[in-house]
């Protein structure tokens, strides 16, 4: 049973460029969330997708956008990259139905460096 | 709104000594609480979770945590530290908002185990 998978694992972009990160949720999961983890910080919630719609959003600018596909996989897009966007981007998935305490499973993350 | 406070961004213990990582939460509704561990250059792995079934929760690798509502705490403990426990530990609180779970992480505690 594959867990949450993310790609690419590492990438370097230049300021002003755009980036797309991809995530496949754990089998049986239908809800995908994205987190940004800057160096030395805890993960910060970006947004959550369910049934191909953004359901919740954290305190991130509109440069951060996402998408969820019918197979539940998801993309995170960041436009007009800033140096401060350099971070580990974590994708997490869970099953929405069932108990509210359903565990959230994380992928290994995508390391983004903006130069 | 919920929040998590982890006291001590760095904790050092000797191998074989008690591990105690502190976490206090704030939530206006009954929360679900989690501890995650992150090894260098990896994603987050669930250690244990509290979902109101039992106040003392046992997790993987010999860790456990006790939910104390009166103290709004969910401290993580392990009787005897092992070198392999050196990692960063994150406490997280999850509450339901509009039918969706919102997870907030603490800033993390780096555990150093001294031989």
mmCIF file with all atom_site columns, N, CA and C in Angstrom, chain A residues 36-38 40-44, chain B residues 88 90 105-108:
data_model
loop_
_atom_site.group_PDB
_atom_site.id
_atom_site.type_symbol
_atom_site.label_atom_id
_atom_site.label_alt_id
_atom_site.label_comp_id
_atom_site.label_asym_id
_atom_site.label_entity_id
_atom_site.label_seq_id
_atom_site.pdbx_PDB_ins_code
_atom_site.Cartn_x
_atom_site.Cartn_y
_atom_site.Cartn_z
_atom_site.occupancy
_atom_site.B_iso_or_equiv
_atom_site.pdbx_formal_charge
_atom_site.auth_seq_id
_atom_site.auth_comp_id
_atom_site.auth_asym_id
_atom_site.auth_atom_id
_atom_site.pdbx_PDB_model_num
ATOM 1  N N  . UNK A 1 36  ? 3.475  24.298 4.099  1.00 0.00 ? 36  UNK A N  1
ATOM 2  C CA . UNK A 1 36  ? 4.802  24.843 3.848  1.00 0.00 ? 36  UNK A CA 1
ATOM 3  C C  . UNK A 1 36  ? 5.593  24.777 5.146  1.00 0.00 ? 36  UNK A C  1
ATOM 4  N N  . UNK A 1 37  ? 6.788  24.210 5.073  1.00 0.00 ? 37  UNK A N  1
ATOM 5  C CA . UNK A 1 37  ? 7.635  24.145 6.260  1.00 0.00 ? 37  UNK A CA 1
ATOM 6  C C  . UNK A 1 37  ? 8.947  24.856 5.967  1.00 0.00 ? 37  UNK A C  1
ATOM 7  N N  . UNK A 1 38  ? 9.070  26.048 6.461  1.00 0.00 ? 38  UNK A N  1
ATOM 8  C CA . UNK A 1 38  ? 10.317 26.791 6.312  1.00 0.00 ? 38  UNK A CA 1
ATOM 9  C C  . UNK A 1 38  ? 11.344 26.216 7.276  1.00 0.00 ? 38  UNK A C  1
ATOM 10 N N  . UNK A 1 40  ? 13.536 25.384 10.176 1.00 0.00 ? 40  UNK A N  1
ATOM 11 C CA . UNK A 1 40  ? 13.424 25.682 11.594 1.00 0.00 ? 40  UNK A CA 1
ATOM 12 C C  . UNK A 1 40  ? 12.028 25.988 12.078 1.00 0.00 ? 40  UNK A C  1
ATOM 13 N N  . UNK A 1 41  ? 11.040 25.774 11.243 1.00 0.00 ? 41  UNK A N  1
ATOM 14 C CA . UNK A 1 41  ? 9.651  26.069 11.608 1.00 0.00 ? 41  UNK A CA 1
ATOM 15 C C  . UNK A 1 41  ? 8.788  24.811 11.530 1.00 0.00 ? 41  UNK A C  1
ATOM 16 N N  . UNK A 1 42  ? 7.626  24.900 12.123 1.00 0.00 ? 42  UNK A N  1
ATOM 17 C CA . UNK A 1 42  ? 6.652  23.832 11.964 1.00 0.00 ? 42  UNK A CA 1
ATOM 18 C C  . UNK A 1 42  ? 5.899  24.008 10.658 1.00 0.00 ? 42  UNK A C  1
ATOM 19 N N  . UNK A 1 43  ? 5.235  22.984 10.196 1.00 0.00 ? 43  UNK A N  1
ATOM 20 C CA . UNK A 1 43  ? 4.444  23.090 8.962  1.00 0.00 ? 43  UNK A CA 1
ATOM 21 C C  . UNK A 1 43  ? 3.325  24.117 9.098  1.00 0.00 ? 43  UNK A C  1
ATOM 22 N N  . UNK A 1 44  ? 3.144  24.929 8.071  1.00 0.00 ? 44  UNK A N  1
ATOM 23 C CA . UNK A 1 44  ? 2.078  25.925 8.024  1.00 0.00 ? 44  UNK A CA 1
ATOM 24 C C  . UNK A 1 44  ? 1.062  25.508 6.968  1.00 0.00 ? 44  UNK A C  1
ATOM 25 N N  . UNK B 2 88  ? 13.288 15.695 15.147 1.00 0.00 ? 88  UNK B N  1
ATOM 26 C CA . UNK B 2 88  ? 12.450 16.828 15.535 1.00 0.00 ? 88  UNK B CA 1
ATOM 27 C C  . UNK B 2 88  ? 11.025 16.322 15.735 1.00 0.00 ? 88  UNK B C  1
ATOM 28 N N  . UNK B 2 90  ? 6.951  17.218 16.495 1.00 0.00 ? 90  UNK B N  1
ATOM 29 C CA . UNK B 2 90  ? 5.928  18.242 16.339 1.00 0.00 ? 90  UNK B CA 1
ATOM 30 C C  . UNK B 2 90  ? 4.630  17.801 16.995 1.00 0.00 ? 90  UNK B C  1
ATOM 31 N N  . UNK B 2 105 ? 0.158  23.086 13.707 1.00 0.00 ? 105 UNK B N  1
ATOM 32 C CA . UNK B 2 105 ? 1.354  22.499 14.278 1.00 0.00 ? 105 UNK B CA 1
ATOM 33 C C  . UNK B 2 105 ? 2.067  23.475 15.199 1.00 0.00 ? 105 UNK B C  1
ATOM 34 N N  . UNK B 2 106 ? 2.788  22.905 16.168 1.00 0.00 ? 106 UNK B N  1
ATOM 35 C CA . UNK B 2 106 ? 3.713  23.709 16.947 1.00 0.00 ? 106 UNK B CA 1
ATOM 36 C C  . UNK B 2 106 ? 4.990  23.926 16.158 1.00 0.00 ? 106 UNK B C  1
ATOM 37 N N  . UNK B 2 107 ? 5.919  24.682 16.751 1.00 0.00 ? 107 UNK B N  1
ATOM 38 C CA . UNK B 2 107 ? 7.149  25.012 16.035 1.00 0.00 ? 107 UNK B CA 1
ATOM 39 C C  . UNK B 2 107 ? 8.155  23.872 16.050 1.00 0.00 ? 107 UNK B C  1
ATOM 40 N N  . UNK B 2 108 ? 7.887  22.862 16.858 1.00 0.00 ? 108 UNK B N  1
ATOM 41 C CA . UNK B 2 108 ? 8.768  21.712 16.892 1.00 0.00 ? 108 UNK B CA 1
ATOM 42 C C  . UNK B 2 108 ? 9.804  21.766 18.017 1.00 0.00 ? 108 UNK B C  1
#
